[in-house]
PDB file of C-alpha atoms in Angstrom:
ATOM      1  CA  MET S   1      53.525 100.590  16.547  1.00 54.00           C
ATOM      2  CA  THR S   2      53.238  99.836  12.895  1.00 61.00           C
ATOM      3  CA  ASP S   3      54.943 102.222  10.036  1.00 79.00           C
ATOM      4  CA  VAL S   4      51.681 104.415   9.410  1.00 80.00           C
ATOM      5  CA  ASP S   5      51.610 107.635   7.611  1.00 82.00           C
ATOM      6  CA  LEU S   6      50.018 109.688  10.034  1.00 75.00           C
ATOM      7  CA  GLY S   7      49.841 112.655   7.909  1.00 79.00           C
ATOM      8  CA  LEU S   8      51.964 114.421  10.302  1.00 80.00           C
ATOM      9  CA  GLY S   9      52.342 118.389  10.249  1.00 83.00           C
ATOM     10  CA  VAL S  10      53.681 121.305  12.072  1.00 86.00           C
ATOM     11  CA  HIS S  11      50.536 122.803  13.036  1.00 89.00           C
ATOM     12  CA  HIS S  12      52.347 125.985  15.554  1.00 93.00           C
ATOM     13  CA  THR S  13      54.666 126.042  18.082  1.00 94.00           C
ATOM     14  CA  SER S  14      53.525 126.964  21.686  1.00 94.00           C
ATOM     15  CA  LEU S  15      56.025 129.757  23.665  1.00 94.00           C
ATOM     16  CA  SER S  16      55.508 130.423  27.167  1.00 94.00           C
ATOM     17  CA  VAL S  17      56.234 134.352  27.850  1.00 95.00           C
ATOM     18  CA  ALA S  18      56.344 136.787  30.800  1.00 95.00           C
ATOM     19  CA  ASP S  19      54.799 139.998  28.549  1.00 96.00           C
ATOM     20  CA  LEU S  20      52.204 138.517  25.983  1.00 97.00           C
ATOM     21  CA  ASP S  21      52.001 142.442  25.024  1.00 98.00           C
ATOM     22  CA  ALA S  22      55.637 143.048  24.278  1.00 97.00           C
ATOM     23  CA  GLN S  23      56.145 139.534  23.026  1.00 97.00           C
ATOM     24  CA  ARG S  24      53.325 139.798  20.355  1.00 98.00           C
ATOM     25  CA  ALA S  25      54.837 143.357  19.397  1.00 98.00           C
ATOM     26  CA  TRP S  26      58.317 142.232  18.589  1.00 98.00           C
ATOM     27  CA  TYR S  27      56.769 139.087  16.856  1.00 97.00           C
ATOM     28  CA  GLN S  28      54.857 140.258  14.558  1.00 98.00           C
ATOM     29  CA  ARG S  29      57.165 143.190  13.678  1.00 96.00           C
ATOM     30  CA  ALA S  30      60.671 140.673  13.493  1.00 97.00           C
ATOM     31  CA  LEU S  31      59.265 137.996  12.177  1.00 96.00           C
ATOM     32  CA  GLY S  32      56.322 139.314  10.602  1.00 96.00           C
ATOM     33  CA  LEU S  33      53.469 137.039  12.428  1.00 97.00           C
ATOM     34  CA  HIS S  34      51.405 140.208  11.810  1.00 97.00           C
ATOM     35  CA  GLU S  35      48.160 137.744  11.386  1.00 97.00           C
ATOM     36  CA  VAL S  36      46.283 137.134  14.288  1.00 97.00           C
ATOM     37  CA  VAL S  37      44.394 133.575  13.884  1.00 96.00           C
ATOM     38  CA  GLU S  38      42.666 134.017  17.867  1.00 96.00           C
ATOM     39  CA  GLU S  39      43.280 135.076  21.426  1.00 97.00           C
ATOM     40  CA  PHE S  40      42.299 132.997  24.527  1.00 94.00           C
ATOM     41  CA  ARG S  41      42.074 134.499  28.117  1.00 96.00           C
ATOM     42  CA  LEU S  42      41.005 132.526  31.331  1.00 94.00           C
ATOM     43  CA  ASP S  43      40.367 134.124  35.018  1.00 95.00           C
ATOM     44  CA  ASP S  44      41.448 131.273  36.819  1.00 92.00           C
ATOM     45  CA  PRO S  45      44.155 130.728  36.854  1.00 93.00           C
ATOM     46  CA  ALA S  46      45.240 133.999  34.980  1.00 95.00           C
ATOM     47  CA  VAL S  47      46.489 133.097  31.643  1.00 95.00           C
ATOM     48  CA  ARG S  48      46.714 134.480  28.341  1.00 97.00           C
ATOM     49  CA  THR S  49      47.164 133.725  24.677  1.00 96.00           C
ATOM     50  CA  VAL S  50      47.298 134.954  21.440  1.00 97.00           C
ATOM     51  CA  VAL S  51      48.606 132.505  17.847  1.00 97.00           C
ATOM     52  CA  LEU S  52      50.282 134.633  14.705  1.00 97.00           C
ATOM     53  CA  ARG S  53      50.535 133.360  11.219  1.00 97.00           C
ATOM     54  CA  SER S  54      53.076 134.561   8.715  1.00 96.00           C
ATOM     55  CA  GLY S  55      52.093 134.738   5.190  1.00 95.00           C
ATOM     56  CA  SER S  56      53.783 131.453   4.304  1.00 94.00           C
ATOM     57  CA  GLY S  57      51.309 129.657   7.429  1.00 95.00           C
ATOM     58  CA  VAL S  58      53.890 129.176  10.328  1.00 96.00           C
ATOM     59  CA  ARG S  59      52.319 129.478  13.579  1.00 96.00           C
ATOM     60  CA  LEU S  60      53.666 130.818  16.733  1.00 96.00           C
ATOM     61  CA  GLU S  61      51.264 130.919  20.359  1.00 96.00           C
ATOM     62  CA  LEU S  62      52.578 132.903  22.876  1.00 96.00           C
ATOM     63  CA  ILE S  63      51.273 132.062  26.563  1.00 96.00           C
ATOM     64  CA  GLU S  64      51.253 134.053  29.125  1.00 96.00           C
ATOM     65  CA  ARG S  65      50.258 132.939  32.959  1.00 95.00           C
ATOM     66  CA  ALA S  66      50.719 135.213  35.632  1.00 93.00           C
ATOM     67  CA  GLY S  67      53.463 133.760  38.142  1.00 92.00           C
ATOM     68  CA  ALA S  68      55.145 131.675  35.251  1.00 92.00           C
ATOM     69  CA  SER S  69      59.006 131.653  36.232  1.00 90.00           C
ATOM     70  CA  ARG S  70      62.055 130.406  34.082  1.00 87.00           C
ATOM     71  CA  ASN S  71      64.312 128.118  35.463  1.00 85.00           C
ATOM     72  CA  ARG S  72      67.620 129.259  33.512  1.00 85.00           C
ATOM     73  CA  ALA S  73      68.400 131.927  30.303  1.00 86.00           C
ATOM     74  CA  TYR S  74      70.335 129.980  28.229  1.00 89.00           C
ATOM     75  CA  ALA S  75      73.888 131.270  26.533  1.00 92.00           C
ATOM     76  CA  ASP S  76      73.215 129.606  22.919  1.00 91.00           C
ATOM     77  CA  PRO S  77      71.671 126.069  21.513  1.00 91.00           C
ATOM     78  CA  LEU S  78      75.274 123.924  23.333  1.00 91.00           C
ATOM     79  CA  ASP S  79      73.923 125.087  26.732  1.00 91.00           C
ATOM     80  CA  ALA S  80      70.796 124.778  25.583  1.00 89.00           C
ATOM     81  CA  ALA S  81      71.067 120.909  25.237  1.00 90.00           C
ATOM     82  CA  ASN S  82      72.007 120.517  28.993  1.00 89.00           C
ATOM     83  CA  THR S  83      68.219 120.734  30.069  1.00 86.00           C
ATOM     84  CA  LEU S  84      65.748 118.070  28.955  1.00 81.00           C
ATOM     85  CA  GLY S  85      63.266 119.149  26.619  1.00 81.00           C
ATOM     86  CA  PHE S  86      62.773 121.842  23.998  1.00 83.00           C
ATOM     87  CA  GLY S  87      66.089 124.280  23.823  1.00 88.00           C
ATOM     88  CA  HIS S  88      64.907 126.856  20.885  1.00 93.00           C
ATOM     89  CA  TRP S  89      62.730 126.987  18.070  1.00 94.00           C
ATOM     90  CA  ALA S  90      63.752 126.556  14.275  1.00 95.00           C
ATOM     91  CA  VAL S  91      62.726 128.435  11.390  1.00 95.00           C
ATOM     92  CA  SER S  92      63.674 128.615   7.603  1.00 94.00           C
ATOM     93  CA  VAL S  93      64.070 131.722   5.621  1.00 95.00           C
ATOM     94  CA  ARG S  94      64.557 132.422   1.881  1.00 94.00           C
ATOM     95  CA  ASP S  95      67.915 134.999   2.710  1.00 96.00           C
ATOM     96  CA  LEU S  96      69.764 134.538   5.948  1.00 96.00           C
ATOM     97  CA  ASP S  97      72.011 137.496   6.614  1.00 97.00           C
ATOM     98  CA  THR S  98      68.358 139.770   5.306  1.00 96.00           C
ATOM     99  CA  ALA S  99      66.907 137.947   8.191  1.00 96.00           C
ATOM    100  CA  PHE S 100      69.485 137.787  10.603  1.00 97.00           C
ATOM    101  CA  ALA S 101      69.945 141.804  10.160  1.00 97.00           C
ATOM    102  CA  GLY S 102      66.160 142.465  10.351  1.00 96.00           C
ATOM    103  CA  ILE S 103      65.816 140.362  13.449  1.00 97.00           C
ATOM    104  CA  VAL S 104      68.811 142.389  15.675  1.00 97.00           C
ATOM    105  CA  ALA S 105      67.834 145.456  14.366  1.00 97.00           C
ATOM    106  CA  ALA S 106      64.390 144.805  15.307  1.00 96.00           C
ATOM    107  CA  GLY S 107      65.700 144.192  18.975  1.00 97.00           C
ATOM    108  CA  GLY S 108      66.616 140.311  18.893  1.00 97.00           C
ATOM    109  CA  ALA S 109      69.755 139.451  20.000  1.00 97.00           C
ATOM    110  CA  GLU S 110      73.147 138.158  18.143  1.00 97.00           C
ATOM    111  CA  VAL S 111      73.568 134.688  19.776  1.00 97.00           C
ATOM    112  CA  TRP S 112      75.687 133.319  16.548  1.00 96.00           C
ATOM    113  CA  PRO S 113      76.492 135.172  13.290  1.00 97.00           C
ATOM    114  CA  PRO S 114      75.500 133.236  10.321  1.00 98.00           C
ATOM    115  CA  ALA S 115      77.543 130.361   9.361  1.00 97.00           C
ATOM    116  CA  ASP S 116      78.039 127.453   7.136  1.00 96.00           C
ATOM    117  CA  ALA S 117      75.890 124.984   8.202  1.00 94.00           C
ATOM    118  CA  VAL S 118      76.359 120.739   8.032  1.00 92.00           C
ATOM    119  CA  GLU S 119      73.966 120.497   5.302  1.00 93.00           C
ATOM    120  CA  PRO S 120      75.960 121.234   2.271  1.00 94.00           C
ATOM    121  CA  GLY S 121      74.661 124.109   0.791  1.00 96.00           C
ATOM    122  CA  ALA S 122      72.898 125.227   3.818  1.00 95.00           C
ATOM    123  CA  ARG S 123      73.691 128.652   6.186  1.00 97.00           C
ATOM    124  CA  PHE S 124      72.561 129.187   9.733  1.00 95.00           C
ATOM    125  CA  ALA S 125      72.596 131.472  12.337  1.00 97.00           C
ATOM    126  CA  TYR S 126      70.753 132.269  16.084  1.00 96.00           C
ATOM    127  CA  VAL S 127      69.396 134.973  17.790  1.00 96.00           C
ATOM    128  CA  LYS S 128      67.165 135.385  20.976  1.00 96.00           C
ATOM    129  CA  ASP S 129      63.999 137.153  21.241  1.00 96.00           C
ATOM    130  CA  PRO S 130      64.052 140.140  23.602  1.00 96.00           C
ATOM    131  CA  GLU S 131      62.927 137.491  26.815  1.00 95.00           C
ATOM    132  CA  GLY S 132      66.151 135.149  25.650  1.00 94.00           C
ATOM    133  CA  ASN S 133      64.209 132.718  23.532  1.00 94.00           C
ATOM    134  CA  LEU S 134      66.401 130.602  21.290  1.00 95.00           C
ATOM    135  CA  ILE S 135      65.893 131.199  17.493  1.00 95.00           C
ATOM    136  CA  GLU S 136      67.119 128.975  15.304  1.00 95.00           C
ATOM    137  CA  LEU S 137      66.967 130.695  11.533  1.00 95.00           C
ATOM    138  CA  ILE S 138      67.991 127.951   8.218  1.00 96.00           C
ATOM    139  CA  GLN S 139      68.335 129.072   5.250  1.00 96.00           C
ATOM    140  CA  PRO S 140      68.088 125.506   3.119  1.00 95.00           C
ATOM    141  CA  PRO S 141      70.223 124.726   0.423  1.00 94.00           C
ATOM    142  CA  THR S 142      69.261 126.326  -3.255  1.00 88.00           C
ATOM    143  CA  PRO S 143      67.934 123.283  -5.551  1.00 81.00           C
TER     144      PRO S 143
END
């Protein structure tokens, strides 16, 4: 393959969930993904989806499929790295401490509290949503 600019950008992230309605409400409340971009339903197989968008344009698709199961829950991001595939969803935030506290207050679980990141001036933290999915919060360095 040649070095071609594909115009690559993130369109959305997809997350399989056990309870679409509960997770939808939590992501709307805790992360501000208030806008519903689309909803979809299939009868066979039994699948429901919703795509949520934040005011800044971040999109998250939640998918509920009857009978889906989790192989195992991850304790933290290092534990997630023991399994191949996506381990967490990382989002940037303006104010890490405020975002972390708000997400935990909305029912998210604290995994790693706010700390300095490897990138100078950046900070990060990890939380879990109510179903145990890992979310990394990153506050980029101030320009």
